[in-house]
Coordinates of C-alpha atoms in Angstrom, one line a residue:
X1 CA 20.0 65.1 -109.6
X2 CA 16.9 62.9 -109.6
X3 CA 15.3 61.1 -107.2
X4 CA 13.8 57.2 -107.4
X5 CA 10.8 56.6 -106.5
X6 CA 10.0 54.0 -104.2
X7 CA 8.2 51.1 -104.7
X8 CA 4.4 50.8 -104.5
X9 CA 3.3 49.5 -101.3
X10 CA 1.1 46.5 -102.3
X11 CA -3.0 46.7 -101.7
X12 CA -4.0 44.9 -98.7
X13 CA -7.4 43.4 -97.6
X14 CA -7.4 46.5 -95.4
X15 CA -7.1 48.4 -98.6
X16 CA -9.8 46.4 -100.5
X17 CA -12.6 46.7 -97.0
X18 CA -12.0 50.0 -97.4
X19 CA -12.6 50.7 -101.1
X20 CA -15.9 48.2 -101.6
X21 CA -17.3 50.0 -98.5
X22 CA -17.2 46.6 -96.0
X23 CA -15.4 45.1 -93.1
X24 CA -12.5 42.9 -93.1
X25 CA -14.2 40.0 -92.4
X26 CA -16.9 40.4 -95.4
X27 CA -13.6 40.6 -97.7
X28 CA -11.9 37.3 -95.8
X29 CA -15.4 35.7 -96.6
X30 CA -15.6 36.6 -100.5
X31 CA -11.8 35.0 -101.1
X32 CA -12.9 32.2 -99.3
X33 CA -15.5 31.1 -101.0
X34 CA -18.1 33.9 -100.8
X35 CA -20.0 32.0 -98.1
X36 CA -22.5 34.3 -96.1
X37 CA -21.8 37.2 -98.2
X38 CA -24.7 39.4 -100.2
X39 CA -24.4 39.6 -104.3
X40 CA -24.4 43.4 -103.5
X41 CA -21.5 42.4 -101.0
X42 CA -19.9 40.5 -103.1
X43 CA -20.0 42.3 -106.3
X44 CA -18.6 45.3 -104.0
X45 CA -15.7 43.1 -102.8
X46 CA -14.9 41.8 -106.8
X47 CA -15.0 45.4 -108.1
X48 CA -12.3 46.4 -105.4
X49 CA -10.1 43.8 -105.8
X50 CA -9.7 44.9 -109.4
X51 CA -9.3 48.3 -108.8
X52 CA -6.6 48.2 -106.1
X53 CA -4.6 45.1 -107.2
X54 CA -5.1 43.2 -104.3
X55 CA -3.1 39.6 -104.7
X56 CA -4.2 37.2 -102.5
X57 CA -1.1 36.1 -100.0
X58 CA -1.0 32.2 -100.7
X59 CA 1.7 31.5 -98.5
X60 CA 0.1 33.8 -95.8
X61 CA -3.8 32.0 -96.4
X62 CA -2.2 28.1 -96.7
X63 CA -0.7 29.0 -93.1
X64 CA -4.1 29.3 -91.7
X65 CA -6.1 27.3 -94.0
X66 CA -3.7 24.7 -94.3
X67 CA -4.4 24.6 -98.1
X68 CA -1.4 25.4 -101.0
X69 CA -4.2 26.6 -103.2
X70 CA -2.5 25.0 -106.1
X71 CA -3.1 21.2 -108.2
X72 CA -0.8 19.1 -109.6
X73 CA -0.8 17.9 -113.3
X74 CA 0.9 14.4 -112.2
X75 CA 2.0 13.1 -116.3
X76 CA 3.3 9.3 -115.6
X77 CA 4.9 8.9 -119.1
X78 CA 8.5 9.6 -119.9
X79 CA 9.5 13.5 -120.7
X80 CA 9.6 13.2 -124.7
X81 CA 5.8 11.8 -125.3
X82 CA 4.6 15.0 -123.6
X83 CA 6.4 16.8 -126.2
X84 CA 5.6 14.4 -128.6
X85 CA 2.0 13.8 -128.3
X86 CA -0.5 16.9 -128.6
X87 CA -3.2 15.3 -126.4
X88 CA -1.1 16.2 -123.0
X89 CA -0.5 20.3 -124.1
X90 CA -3.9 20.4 -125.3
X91 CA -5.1 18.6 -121.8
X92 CA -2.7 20.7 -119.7
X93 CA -3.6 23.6 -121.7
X94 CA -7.3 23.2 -121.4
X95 CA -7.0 22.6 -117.4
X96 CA -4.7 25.4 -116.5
X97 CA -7.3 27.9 -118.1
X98 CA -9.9 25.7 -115.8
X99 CA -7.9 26.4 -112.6
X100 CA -7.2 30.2 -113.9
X101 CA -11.2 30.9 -114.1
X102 CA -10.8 29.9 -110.3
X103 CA -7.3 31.5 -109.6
X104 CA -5.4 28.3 -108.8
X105 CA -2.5 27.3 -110.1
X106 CA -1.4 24.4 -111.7
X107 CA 1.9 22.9 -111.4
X108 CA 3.3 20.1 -114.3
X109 CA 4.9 16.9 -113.1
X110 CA 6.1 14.6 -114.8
X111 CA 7.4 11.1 -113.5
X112 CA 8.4 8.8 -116.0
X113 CA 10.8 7.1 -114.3
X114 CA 11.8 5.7 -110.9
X115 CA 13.1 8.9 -109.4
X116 CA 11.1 11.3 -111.0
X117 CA 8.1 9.8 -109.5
X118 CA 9.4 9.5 -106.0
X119 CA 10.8 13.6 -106.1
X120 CA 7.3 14.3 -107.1
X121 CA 5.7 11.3 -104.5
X122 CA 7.6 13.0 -102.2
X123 CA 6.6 16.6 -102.9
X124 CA 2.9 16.0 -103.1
X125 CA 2.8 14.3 -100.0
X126 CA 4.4 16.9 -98.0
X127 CA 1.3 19.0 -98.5
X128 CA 2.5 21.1 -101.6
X129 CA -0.5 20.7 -103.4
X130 CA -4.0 20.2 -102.5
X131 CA -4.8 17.5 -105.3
X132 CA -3.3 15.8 -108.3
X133 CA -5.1 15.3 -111.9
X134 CA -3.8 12.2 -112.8
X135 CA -3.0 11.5 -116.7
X136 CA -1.9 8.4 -118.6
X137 CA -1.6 6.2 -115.6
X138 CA -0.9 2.7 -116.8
X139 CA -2.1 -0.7 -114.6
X140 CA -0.2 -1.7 -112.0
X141 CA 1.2 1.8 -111.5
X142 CA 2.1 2.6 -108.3
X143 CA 1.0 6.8 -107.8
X144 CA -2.7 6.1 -107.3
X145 CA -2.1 3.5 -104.0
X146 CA 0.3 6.2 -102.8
X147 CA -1.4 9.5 -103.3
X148 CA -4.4 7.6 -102.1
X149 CA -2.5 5.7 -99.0
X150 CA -1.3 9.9 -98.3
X151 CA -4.7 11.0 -98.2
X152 CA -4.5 13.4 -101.6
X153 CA -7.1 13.5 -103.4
X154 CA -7.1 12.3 -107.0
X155 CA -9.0 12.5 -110.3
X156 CA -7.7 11.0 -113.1
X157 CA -8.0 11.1 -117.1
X158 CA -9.5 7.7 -118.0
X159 CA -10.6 4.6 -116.3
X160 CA -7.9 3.8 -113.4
X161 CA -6.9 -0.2 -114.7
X162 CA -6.2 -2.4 -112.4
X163 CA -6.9 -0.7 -109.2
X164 CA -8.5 -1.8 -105.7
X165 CA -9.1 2.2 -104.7
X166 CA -11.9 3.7 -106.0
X167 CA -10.8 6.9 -107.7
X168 CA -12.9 9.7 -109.2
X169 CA -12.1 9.6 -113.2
X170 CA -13.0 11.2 -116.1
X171 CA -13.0 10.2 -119.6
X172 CA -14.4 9.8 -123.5
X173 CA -16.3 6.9 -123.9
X174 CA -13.7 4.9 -125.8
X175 CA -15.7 1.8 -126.7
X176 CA -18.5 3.9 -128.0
X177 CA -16.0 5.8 -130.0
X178 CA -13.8 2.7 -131.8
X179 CA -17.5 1.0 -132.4
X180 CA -17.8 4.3 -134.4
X181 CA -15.0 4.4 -136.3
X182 CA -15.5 0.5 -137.5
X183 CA -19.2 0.5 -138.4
X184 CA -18.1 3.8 -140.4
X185 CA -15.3 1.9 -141.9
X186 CA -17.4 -1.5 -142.2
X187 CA -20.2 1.4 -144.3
X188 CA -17.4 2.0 -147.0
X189 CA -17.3 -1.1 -147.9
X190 CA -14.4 -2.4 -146.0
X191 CA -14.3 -6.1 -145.3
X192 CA -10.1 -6.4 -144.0
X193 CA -10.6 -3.8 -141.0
X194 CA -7.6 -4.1 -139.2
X195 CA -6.4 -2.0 -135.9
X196 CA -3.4 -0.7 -134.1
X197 CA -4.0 -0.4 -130.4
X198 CA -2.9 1.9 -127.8
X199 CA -0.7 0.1 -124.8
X200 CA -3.0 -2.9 -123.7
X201 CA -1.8 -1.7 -119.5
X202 CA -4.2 1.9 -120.7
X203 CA -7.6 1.9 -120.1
X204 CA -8.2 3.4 -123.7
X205 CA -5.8 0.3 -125.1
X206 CA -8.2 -1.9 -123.8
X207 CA -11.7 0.3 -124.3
X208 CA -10.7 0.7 -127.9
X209 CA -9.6 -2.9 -128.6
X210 CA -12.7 -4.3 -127.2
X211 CA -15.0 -1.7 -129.2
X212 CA -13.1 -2.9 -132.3
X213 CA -13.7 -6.2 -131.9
X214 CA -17.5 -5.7 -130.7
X215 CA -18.6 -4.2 -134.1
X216 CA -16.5 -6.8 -136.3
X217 CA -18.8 -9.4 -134.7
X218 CA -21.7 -7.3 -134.6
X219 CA -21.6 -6.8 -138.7
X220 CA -20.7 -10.5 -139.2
X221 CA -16.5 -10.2 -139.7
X222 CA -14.6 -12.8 -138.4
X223 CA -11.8 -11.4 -135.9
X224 CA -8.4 -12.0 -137.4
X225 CA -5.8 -11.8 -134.3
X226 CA -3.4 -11.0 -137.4
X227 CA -5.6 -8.0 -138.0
X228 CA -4.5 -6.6 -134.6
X229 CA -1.0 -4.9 -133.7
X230 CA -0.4 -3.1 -130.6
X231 CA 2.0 0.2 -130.2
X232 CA 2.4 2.8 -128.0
X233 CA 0.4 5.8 -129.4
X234 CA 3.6 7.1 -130.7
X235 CA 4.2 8.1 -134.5
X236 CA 7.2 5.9 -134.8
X237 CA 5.1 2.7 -133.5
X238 CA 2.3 3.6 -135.9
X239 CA 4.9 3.6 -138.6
X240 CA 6.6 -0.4 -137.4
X241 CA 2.6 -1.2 -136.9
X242 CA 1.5 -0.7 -140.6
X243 CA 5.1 -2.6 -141.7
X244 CA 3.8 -5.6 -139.5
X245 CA 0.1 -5.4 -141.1
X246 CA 1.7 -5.1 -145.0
X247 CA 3.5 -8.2 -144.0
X248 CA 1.2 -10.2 -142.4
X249 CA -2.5 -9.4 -143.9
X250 CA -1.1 -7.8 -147.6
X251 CA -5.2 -7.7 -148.7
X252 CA -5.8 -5.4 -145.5
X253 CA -8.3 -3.1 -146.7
X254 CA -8.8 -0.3 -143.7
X255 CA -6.9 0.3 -140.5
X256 CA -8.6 1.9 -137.5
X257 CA -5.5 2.9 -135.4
X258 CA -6.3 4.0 -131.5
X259 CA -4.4 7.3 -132.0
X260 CA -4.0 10.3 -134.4
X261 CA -0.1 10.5 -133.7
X262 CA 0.1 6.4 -134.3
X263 CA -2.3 7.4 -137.9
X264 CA 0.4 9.2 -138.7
X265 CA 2.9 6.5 -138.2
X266 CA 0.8 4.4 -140.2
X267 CA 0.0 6.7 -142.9
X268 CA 3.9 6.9 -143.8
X269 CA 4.6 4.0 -143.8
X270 CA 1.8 2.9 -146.6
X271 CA 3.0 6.2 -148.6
X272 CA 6.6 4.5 -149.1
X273 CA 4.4 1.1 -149.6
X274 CA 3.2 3.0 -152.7
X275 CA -0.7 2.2 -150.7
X276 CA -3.2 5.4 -151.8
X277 CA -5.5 6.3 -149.0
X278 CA -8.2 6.0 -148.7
X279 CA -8.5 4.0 -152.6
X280 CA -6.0 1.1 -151.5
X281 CA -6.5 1.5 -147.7
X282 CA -8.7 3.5 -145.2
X283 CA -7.2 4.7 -142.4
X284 CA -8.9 6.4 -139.2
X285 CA -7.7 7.3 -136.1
X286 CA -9.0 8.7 -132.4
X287 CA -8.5 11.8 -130.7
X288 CA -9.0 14.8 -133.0
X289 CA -5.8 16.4 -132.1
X290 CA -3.5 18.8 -133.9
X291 CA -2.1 15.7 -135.6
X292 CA -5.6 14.9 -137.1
X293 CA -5.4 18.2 -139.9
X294 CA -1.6 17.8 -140.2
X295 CA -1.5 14.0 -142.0
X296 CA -1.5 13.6 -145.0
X297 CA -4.9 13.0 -146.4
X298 CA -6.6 14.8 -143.3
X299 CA -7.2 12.3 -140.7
X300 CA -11.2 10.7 -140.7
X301 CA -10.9 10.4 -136.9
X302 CA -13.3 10.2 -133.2
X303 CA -13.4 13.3 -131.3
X304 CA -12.6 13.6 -127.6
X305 CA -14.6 16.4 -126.1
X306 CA -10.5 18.0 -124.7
X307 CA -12.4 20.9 -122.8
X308 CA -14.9 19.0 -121.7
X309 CA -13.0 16.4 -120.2
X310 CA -10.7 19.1 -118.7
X311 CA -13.4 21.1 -117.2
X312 CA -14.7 18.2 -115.6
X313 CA -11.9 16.8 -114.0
X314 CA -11.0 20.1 -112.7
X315 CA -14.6 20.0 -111.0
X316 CA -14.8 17.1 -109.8
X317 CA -10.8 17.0 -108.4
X318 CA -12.0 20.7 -106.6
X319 CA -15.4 18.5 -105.3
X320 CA -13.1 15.8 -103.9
X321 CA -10.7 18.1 -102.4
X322 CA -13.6 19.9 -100.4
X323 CA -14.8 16.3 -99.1
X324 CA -17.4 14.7 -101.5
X325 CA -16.8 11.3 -102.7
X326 CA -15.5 10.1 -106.1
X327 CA -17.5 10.4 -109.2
X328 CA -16.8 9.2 -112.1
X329 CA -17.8 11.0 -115.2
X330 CA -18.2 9.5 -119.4
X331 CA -18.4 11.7 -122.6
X332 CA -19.5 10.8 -125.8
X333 CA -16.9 11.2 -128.8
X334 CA -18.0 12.4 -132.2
X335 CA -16.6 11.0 -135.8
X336 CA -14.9 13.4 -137.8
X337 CA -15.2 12.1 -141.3
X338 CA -12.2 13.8 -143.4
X339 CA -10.5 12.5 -146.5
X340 CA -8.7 9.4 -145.1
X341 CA -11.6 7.0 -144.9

């Protein structure tokens, strides 16, 4: 009859001293930062840890450190625009793999409504995590006056509207990017250049709108408030946007539309109007997302720099959470001419 063997006794930071050749206090040093500690040490410590397994104890560390080692990924929109939208998976994605590189983890929230964000509210201030990266917070929204009143730090993804806090952000430079995509339209020859905004309580809503109307006055257009329709960033208010425009302003001639998911919206909705893109109408959105190469033309679009603006939040949330003050931190876009405009 056979026997079963037992389970493997997991390495300890006895175990790892012992293999890199150093004390228990050089190891406690490396996994805390690596302050004090030789390369040589170092390196001796890293190579160990690989070769006997050695999991740090987060429970066991947070006790004395008083740290969770972990981040929050606070969403504030409702659950079916983050599987909607590719911006938020490619965001999450590209700031989990940030975290990984420094073996935190990331936990997903998401509170779009009433008690969604007090459960999480509640959890974060109990300590559970030792900072939030904040995305798609609209004004007047509650979460940052709380996690700030709690003491948690905060970084979010765009320009915090409305708020008397000052809060560490990072973002694309929006404005630069709409100006962009008009003087690129206004270049074509397009004289009717209307525009579908993002939600006018978002800061890129209101950065895009204002670049938009900057660059029709800068190249001599009049700005037509008929020109402008606001949705949501969502495909089906793209789609109700471009019905609106048909209707109100039948000799538009171009549309720049303040997301690639609402292009898409908008780019339907012409198709069944029997418009041709870009012959009858240019269309060009903002993002770059997955969304972008899956319309119909491809979308002519501005580029957010996603890994960029992931890897910098991450720094500066992991700066804020070891004491520094908030920074804030702008990236330039890049147009993306494709066969839509």
């Amino acid at each position: 009859m056979g026997t079963t063997a037992g389970r493997r006794r997991p390495a300890t930071i006895h175990d790892v001293a012992r293999e890199a050749g150093v004390s228990r206090g050089t190891v406690s040093r490396v996994l805390n930062g690596g302050h004090y500690v030789s390369p040589a040490a170092k390196a001796a410590v890293d190579a160990a840890i690989r070769r006997t397994g050695y999991v740090v104890n987060r429970h066991a560390r947070s006790l004395i450190t008083g740290k969770s080692d972990s981040v929050a990924f606070l969403l504030t929109e409702p659950q079916e625009r983050f599987f909607e939208d590719p911006n938020f998976n490619v965001l999450l994605r590209a700031c989990t793999q940030a975290l990984a590189d420094r073996d935190i983890p990331l936990i997903l929230m998401i509170a779009g409504t009433e008690d969604e964000r007090r459960r999480n509210l509640r959890y974060i201030e109990a300590g559970h995590v030792d900072g939030v990266l904040l995305v798609s917070s609209h004004s007047g929204d509650p979460v940052v006056a709380r996690l700030h009143e709690a003491g948690v730090p905060v970084v979010a993804c765009g320009k915090p509207l409305g708020q008397t806090t000052r809060i560490g952000y990072v973002a694309a430079d929006d404005r630069d990017g709409a100006r962009e995509m008009v003087r690129h339209l206004y270049a074509t020859g397009r004289r009717r250049i209307a525009t579908v905004t993002g939600p006018l309580d978002t800061p890129g809503g209101v950065e895009r709108l204002a670049g938009y109307r900057e660059t029709l006055a800068a190249c001599g257009l009049p700005v037509d408030e008929d020109l402008i329709v606001t949705g949501d960033y969502s495909r089906a208010s793209g789609a109700e946007a471009a019905r609106t425009l048909l209707e109100r302003a039948p000799d538009t001639d171009a549309v720049f539309v303040a997301s690639d998911l609402m292009a898409q919206g908008v780019l339907d909705t012409l198709a069944r109007a029997g418009k041709r893109i870009p012959e009858d109408i240019a269309v060009g959105g903002f993002d770059d997302s997955p969304a972008a190469l899956d319309s119909q033309p491809p979308l002519t679009t501005i580029r957010q720099p996603w890994d960029r603006i992931s890897a910098e939040m991450v720094r500066t949330l992991l700066a804020r959470i070891a004491g520094e003050d908030p920074a804030t931190v702008i990236l330039p876009t890049e147009l993306v001419v494709r066969a839509s405009a």
